[in-house]
């Protein structure tokens, strides 16, 4: 699965606000993608700057 597809389809399919960790335990090579606007689709993003709180996030 391509990374963009994982963020665009996989994150919304989970059903709760979440990000994605790739090789997070691999020291300097790990990457974290938080569930914020610009990373995941806006409809499932939790972004305090945009006025969305965790309680308001889609479930």
mmCIF file of N, CA, C and O in Angstrom:
data_model
loop_
_atom_site.group_PDB
_atom_site.id
_atom_site.type_symbol
_atom_site.label_atom_id
_atom_site.label_comp_id
_atom_site.label_asym_id
_atom_site.label_seq_id
_atom_site.Cartn_x
_atom_site.Cartn_y
_atom_site.Cartn_z
ATOM 1 N N UNK A 1 0.851 -1.164 0.000
ATOM 2 C CA UNK A 1 0.000 0.000 0.000
ATOM 3 C C UNK A 1 0.903 1.236 0.000
ATOM 4 O O UNK A 1 1.859 1.311 0.767
ATOM 5 N N UNK A 2 0.594 2.161 -0.858
ATOM 6 C CA UNK A 2 1.340 3.413 -0.890
ATOM 7 C C UNK A 2 1.049 4.215 0.369
ATOM 8 O O UNK A 2 -0.048 4.160 0.922
ATOM 9 N N UNK A 3 2.025 4.998 0.810
ATOM 10 C CA UNK A 3 1.864 5.798 2.023
ATOM 11 C C UNK A 3 0.696 6.764 1.957
ATOM 12 O O UNK A 3 -0.052 6.918 2.918
ATOM 13 N N UNK A 4 0.511 7.410 0.819
ATOM 14 C CA UNK A 4 -0.594 8.356 0.679
ATOM 15 C C UNK A 4 -1.929 7.635 0.799
ATOM 16 O O UNK A 4 -2.869 8.146 1.412
ATOM 17 N N UNK A 5 -2.026 6.445 0.258
ATOM 18 C CA UNK A 5 -3.276 5.674 0.350
ATOM 19 C C UNK A 5 -3.548 5.282 1.799
ATOM 20 O O UNK A 5 -4.687 5.293 2.251
ATOM 21 N N UNK A 6 -2.501 4.931 2.539
ATOM 22 C CA UNK A 6 -2.649 4.596 3.951
ATOM 23 C C UNK A 6 -3.226 5.775 4.724
ATOM 24 O O UNK A 6 -4.150 5.618 5.514
ATOM 25 N N UNK A 7 -2.719 6.963 4.473
ATOM 26 C CA UNK A 7 -3.211 8.150 5.172
ATOM 27 C C UNK A 7 -4.600 8.548 4.706
ATOM 28 O O UNK A 7 -5.440 8.938 5.515
ATOM 29 N N UNK A 8 -4.871 8.431 3.410
ATOM 30 C CA UNK A 8 -6.164 8.860 2.866
ATOM 31 C C UNK A 8 -7.298 7.870 3.111
ATOM 32 O O UNK A 8 -8.444 8.282 3.285
ATOM 33 N N UNK A 9 -7.009 6.577 3.116
ATOM 34 C CA UNK A 9 -8.063 5.572 3.267
ATOM 35 C C UNK A 9 -7.964 4.804 4.578
ATOM 36 O O UNK A 9 -8.970 4.505 5.205
ATOM 37 N N UNK A 10 -6.761 4.482 4.989
ATOM 38 C CA UNK A 10 -6.576 3.682 6.202
ATOM 39 C C UNK A 10 -6.949 4.402 7.478
ATOM 40 O O UNK A 10 -7.636 3.844 8.338
ATOM 41 N N UNK A 11 -6.523 5.639 7.616
ATOM 42 C CA UNK A 11 -6.817 6.402 8.835
ATOM 43 C C UNK A 11 -8.330 6.593 9.007
ATOM 44 O O UNK A 11 -8.853 6.311 10.086
ATOM 45 N N UNK A 12 -9.081 7.023 7.994
ATOM 46 C CA UNK A 12 -10.529 7.145 8.182
ATOM 47 C C UNK A 12 -11.211 5.805 8.476
ATOM 48 O O UNK A 12 -12.201 5.751 9.191
ATOM 49 N N UNK A 13 -10.669 4.715 7.956
ATOM 50 C CA UNK A 13 -11.277 3.403 8.161
ATOM 51 C C UNK A 13 -11.159 2.928 9.604
ATOM 52 O O UNK A 13 -11.954 2.099 10.046
ATOM 53 N N UNK A 14 -10.210 3.453 10.350
ATOM 54 C CA UNK A 14 -10.027 3.050 11.742
ATOM 55 C C UNK A 14 -11.246 3.426 12.584
ATOM 56 O O UNK A 14 -11.635 2.699 13.483
ATOM 57 N N UNK A 15 -11.848 4.565 12.306
ATOM 58 C CA UNK A 15 -13.047 4.968 13.023
ATOM 59 C C UNK A 15 -12.810 5.885 14.210
ATOM 60 O O UNK A 15 -13.759 6.348 14.822
ATOM 61 N N UNK A 16 -11.575 6.132 14.557
ATOM 62 C CA UNK A 16 -11.226 7.079 15.618
ATOM 63 C C UNK A 16 -10.078 7.940 15.113
ATOM 64 O O UNK A 16 -9.361 7.558 14.186
ATOM 65 N N UNK A 17 -9.907 9.094 15.713
ATOM 66 C CA UNK A 17 -8.801 9.965 15.325
ATOM 67 C C UNK A 17 -7.474 9.275 15.658
ATOM 68 O O UNK A 17 -7.277 8.835 16.790
ATOM 69 N N UNK A 18 -6.626 9.116 14.653
ATOM 70 C CA UNK A 18 -5.333 8.473 14.885
ATOM 71 C C UNK A 18 -4.330 8.950 13.856
ATOM 72 O O UNK A 18 -4.690 9.443 12.808
ATOM 73 N N UNK A 19 -3.084 8.806 14.186
ATOM 74 C CA UNK A 19 -2.005 9.089 13.265
ATOM 75 C C UNK A 19 -1.391 7.778 12.819
ATOM 76 O O UNK A 19 -1.927 6.708 13.074
ATOM 77 N N UNK A 20 -0.233 7.866 12.176
ATOM 78 C CA UNK A 20 0.456 6.685 11.681
ATOM 79 C C UNK A 20 1.916 6.774 12.088
ATOM 80 O O UNK A 20 2.540 7.836 11.954
ATOM 81 N N UNK A 21 2.456 5.684 12.606
ATOM 82 C CA UNK A 21 3.873 5.600 12.954
ATOM 83 C C UNK A 21 4.532 4.585 12.026
ATOM 84 O O UNK A 21 4.071 3.448 11.927
ATOM 85 N N UNK A 22 5.579 4.999 11.335
ATOM 86 C CA UNK A 22 6.334 4.106 10.456
ATOM 87 C C UNK A 22 7.728 3.926 11.023
ATOM 88 O O UNK A 22 8.459 4.900 11.191
ATOM 89 N N UNK A 23 8.068 2.716 11.344
ATOM 90 C CA UNK A 23 9.387 2.403 11.907
ATOM 91 C C UNK A 23 9.718 3.301 13.094
ATOM 92 O O UNK A 23 10.851 3.748 13.243
ATOM 93 N N UNK A 24 8.747 3.552 13.943
ATOM 94 C CA UNK A 24 8.937 4.466 15.075
ATOM 95 C C UNK A 24 10.001 3.981 16.050
ATOM 96 O O UNK A 24 10.645 4.789 16.707
ATOM 97 N N UNK A 25 10.208 2.692 16.150
ATOM 98 C CA UNK A 25 11.207 2.146 17.072
ATOM 99 C C UNK A 25 12.581 2.019 16.431
ATOM 100 O O UNK A 25 13.506 1.507 17.042
ATOM 101 N N UNK A 26 12.734 2.516 15.220
ATOM 102 C CA UNK A 26 13.974 2.337 14.474
ATOM 103 C C UNK A 26 14.911 3.534 14.608
ATOM 104 O O UNK A 26 15.559 3.927 13.655
ATOM 105 N N UNK A 27 14.934 4.145 15.770
ATOM 106 C CA UNK A 27 15.872 5.245 16.007
ATOM 107 C C UNK A 27 15.624 6.438 15.116
ATOM 108 O O UNK A 27 14.534 6.984 15.062
ATOM 109 N N UNK A 28 16.634 6.845 14.366
ATOM 110 C CA UNK A 28 16.567 8.045 13.536
ATOM 111 C C UNK A 28 15.736 7.873 12.263
ATOM 112 O O UNK A 28 15.389 8.853 11.623
ATOM 113 N N UNK A 29 15.425 6.660 11.892
ATOM 114 C CA UNK A 29 14.713 6.409 10.641
ATOM 115 C C UNK A 29 13.193 6.441 10.792
ATOM 116 O O UNK A 29 12.475 6.420 9.811
ATOM 117 N N UNK A 30 12.681 6.451 12.014
ATOM 118 C CA UNK A 30 11.245 6.426 12.233
ATOM 119 C C UNK A 30 10.572 7.733 11.849
ATOM 120 O O UNK A 30 11.169 8.810 11.895
ATOM 121 N N UNK A 31 9.298 7.636 11.436
ATOM 122 C CA UNK A 31 8.526 8.808 11.033
ATOM 123 C C UNK A 31 7.152 8.720 11.686
ATOM 124 O O UNK A 31 6.528 7.659 11.688
ATOM 125 N N UNK A 32 6.680 9.827 12.237
ATOM 126 C CA UNK A 32 5.349 9.899 12.823
ATOM 127 C C UNK A 32 4.505 10.886 12.036
ATOM 128 O O UNK A 32 4.943 12.005 11.764
ATOM 129 N N UNK A 33 3.308 10.471 11.669
ATOM 130 C CA UNK A 33 2.363 11.334 10.971
ATOM 131 C C UNK A 33 1.186 11.577 11.911
ATOM 132 O O UNK A 33 0.358 10.682 12.097
ATOM 133 N N UNK A 34 1.097 12.748 12.511
ATOM 134 C CA UNK A 34 0.009 13.020 13.449
ATOM 135 C C UNK A 34 -1.321 13.213 12.719
ATOM 136 O O UNK A 34 -1.337 13.529 11.527
ATOM 137 N N UNK A 35 -2.441 13.052 13.430
ATOM 138 C CA UNK A 35 -3.752 13.179 12.796
ATOM 139 C C UNK A 35 -4.205 14.636 12.703
ATOM 140 O O UNK A 35 -5.198 15.029 13.300
ATOM 141 N N UNK A 36 -3.455 15.444 11.978
ATOM 142 C CA UNK A 36 -3.784 16.868 11.850
ATOM 143 C C UNK A 36 -4.058 17.232 10.393
ATOM 144 O O UNK A 36 -3.695 16.505 9.474
ATOM 145 N N UNK A 37 -4.714 18.371 10.213
ATOM 146 C CA UNK A 37 -5.025 18.877 8.874
ATOM 147 C C UNK A 37 -3.729 18.977 8.074
ATOM 148 O O UNK A 37 -2.709 19.440 8.568
ATOM 149 N N UNK A 38 -3.767 18.502 6.857
ATOM 150 C CA UNK A 38 -2.594 18.520 5.992
ATOM 151 C C UNK A 38 -1.863 17.188 5.959
ATOM 152 O O UNK A 38 -1.069 16.937 5.062
ATOM 153 N N UNK A 39 -2.135 16.343 6.948
ATOM 154 C CA UNK A 39 -1.520 15.014 6.980
ATOM 155 C C UNK A 39 -2.571 13.949 6.673
ATOM 156 O O UNK A 39 -2.389 13.128 5.791
ATOM 157 N N UNK A 40 -3.656 13.964 7.428
ATOM 158 C CA UNK A 40 -4.769 13.044 7.197
ATOM 159 C C UNK A 40 -5.923 13.842 6.602
ATOM 160 O O UNK A 40 -5.920 15.071 6.647
ATOM 161 N N UNK A 41 -6.932 13.185 6.035
ATOM 162 C CA UNK A 41 -8.069 13.930 5.485
ATOM 163 C C UNK A 41 -8.706 14.849 6.541
ATOM 164 O O UNK A 41 -8.802 14.488 7.715
ATOM 165 N N UNK A 42 -9.119 16.025 6.122
ATOM 166 C CA UNK A 42 -9.680 17.017 7.044
ATOM 167 C C UNK A 42 -10.830 16.467 7.875
ATOM 168 O O UNK A 42 -10.984 16.834 9.040
ATOM 169 N N UNK A 43 -11.625 15.587 7.317
ATOM 170 C CA UNK A 43 -12.796 15.060 8.020
ATOM 171 C C UNK A 43 -12.428 14.232 9.247
ATOM 172 O O UNK A 43 -13.237 14.090 10.155
ATOM 173 N N UNK A 44 -11.219 13.689 9.301
ATOM 174 C CA UNK A 44 -10.805 12.874 10.447
ATOM 175 C C UNK A 44 -9.634 13.487 11.211
ATOM 176 O O UNK A 44 -9.066 12.849 12.088
ATOM 177 N N UNK A 45 -9.290 14.710 10.893
ATOM 178 C CA UNK A 45 -8.169 15.374 11.553
ATOM 179 C C UNK A 45 -8.575 15.929 12.911
ATOM 180 O O UNK A 45 -9.697 16.357 13.119
ATOM 181 N N UNK A 46 -7.642 15.905 13.831
ATOM 182 C CA UNK A 46 -7.786 16.543 15.136
ATOM 183 C C UNK A 46 -6.755 17.659 15.127
ATOM 184 O O UNK A 46 -5.566 17.400 15.165
ATOM 185 N N UNK A 47 -7.210 18.886 15.028
ATOM 186 C CA UNK A 47 -6.292 20.000 14.875
ATOM 187 C C UNK A 47 -6.725 21.158 15.763
ATOM 188 O O UNK A 47 -7.634 21.898 15.405
ATOM 189 N N UNK A 48 -6.094 21.329 16.934
ATOM 190 C CA UNK A 48 -6.471 22.418 17.828
ATOM 191 C C UNK A 48 -6.428 23.789 17.153
ATOM 192 O O UNK A 48 -7.244 24.649 17.452
ATOM 193 N N UNK A 49 -5.528 23.979 16.208
ATOM 194 C CA UNK A 49 -5.437 25.269 15.519
ATOM 195 C C UNK A 49 -6.680 25.535 14.692
ATOM 196 O O UNK A 49 -7.056 26.680 14.455
ATOM 197 N N UNK A 50 -7.357 24.481 14.256
ATOM 198 C CA UNK A 50 -8.566 24.632 13.449
ATOM 199 C C UNK A 50 -9.832 24.605 14.306
ATOM 200 O O UNK A 50 -10.933 24.633 13.794
ATOM 201 N N UNK A 51 -9.654 24.524 15.630
ATOM 202 C CA UNK A 51 -10.800 24.545 16.524
ATOM 203 C C UNK A 51 -11.418 23.183 16.769
ATOM 204 O O UNK A 51 -12.483 23.076 17.352
ATOM 205 N N UNK A 52 -10.762 22.097 16.364
ATOM 206 C CA UNK A 52 -11.278 20.755 16.584
ATOM 207 C C UNK A 52 -10.592 20.174 17.815
ATOM 208 O O UNK A 52 -9.378 20.238 17.928
ATOM 209 N N UNK A 53 -11.355 19.613 18.700
ATOM 210 C CA UNK A 53 -10.777 18.946 19.863
ATOM 211 C C UNK A 53 -11.003 17.459 19.733
ATOM 212 O O UNK A 53 -11.785 16.998 18.915
ATOM 213 N N UNK A 54 -10.330 16.674 20.537
ATOM 214 C CA UNK A 54 -10.456 15.225 20.497
ATOM 215 C C UNK A 54 -11.898 14.792 20.743
ATOM 216 O O UNK A 54 -12.366 13.837 20.156
ATOM 217 N N UNK A 55 -12.622 15.505 21.595
ATOM 218 C CA UNK A 55 -14.003 15.146 21.881
ATOM 219 C C UNK A 55 -14.904 15.354 20.679
ATOM 220 O O UNK A 55 -15.927 14.716 20.527
ATOM 221 N N UNK A 56 -14.540 16.282 19.776
ATOM 222 C CA UNK A 56 -15.347 16.588 18.599
ATOM 223 C C UNK A 56 -14.944 15.754 17.396
ATOM 224 O O UNK A 56 -15.608 15.799 16.372
ATOM 225 N N UNK A 57 -13.863 15.008 17.486
ATOM 226 C CA UNK A 57 -13.338 14.249 16.356
ATOM 227 C C UNK A 57 -14.310 13.152 15.967
ATOM 228 O O UNK A 57 -14.985 12.576 16.817
ATOM 229 N N UNK A 58 -14.394 12.857 14.674
ATOM 230 C CA UNK A 58 -15.275 11.783 14.216
ATOM 231 C C UNK A 58 -14.889 10.459 14.833
ATOM 232 O O UNK A 58 -13.712 10.184 15.023
ATOM 233 N N UNK A 59 -15.856 9.638 15.138
ATOM 234 C CA UNK A 59 -15.595 8.312 15.721
ATOM 235 C C UNK A 59 -16.074 7.236 14.784
ATOM 236 O O UNK A 59 -16.980 7.340 14.083
#
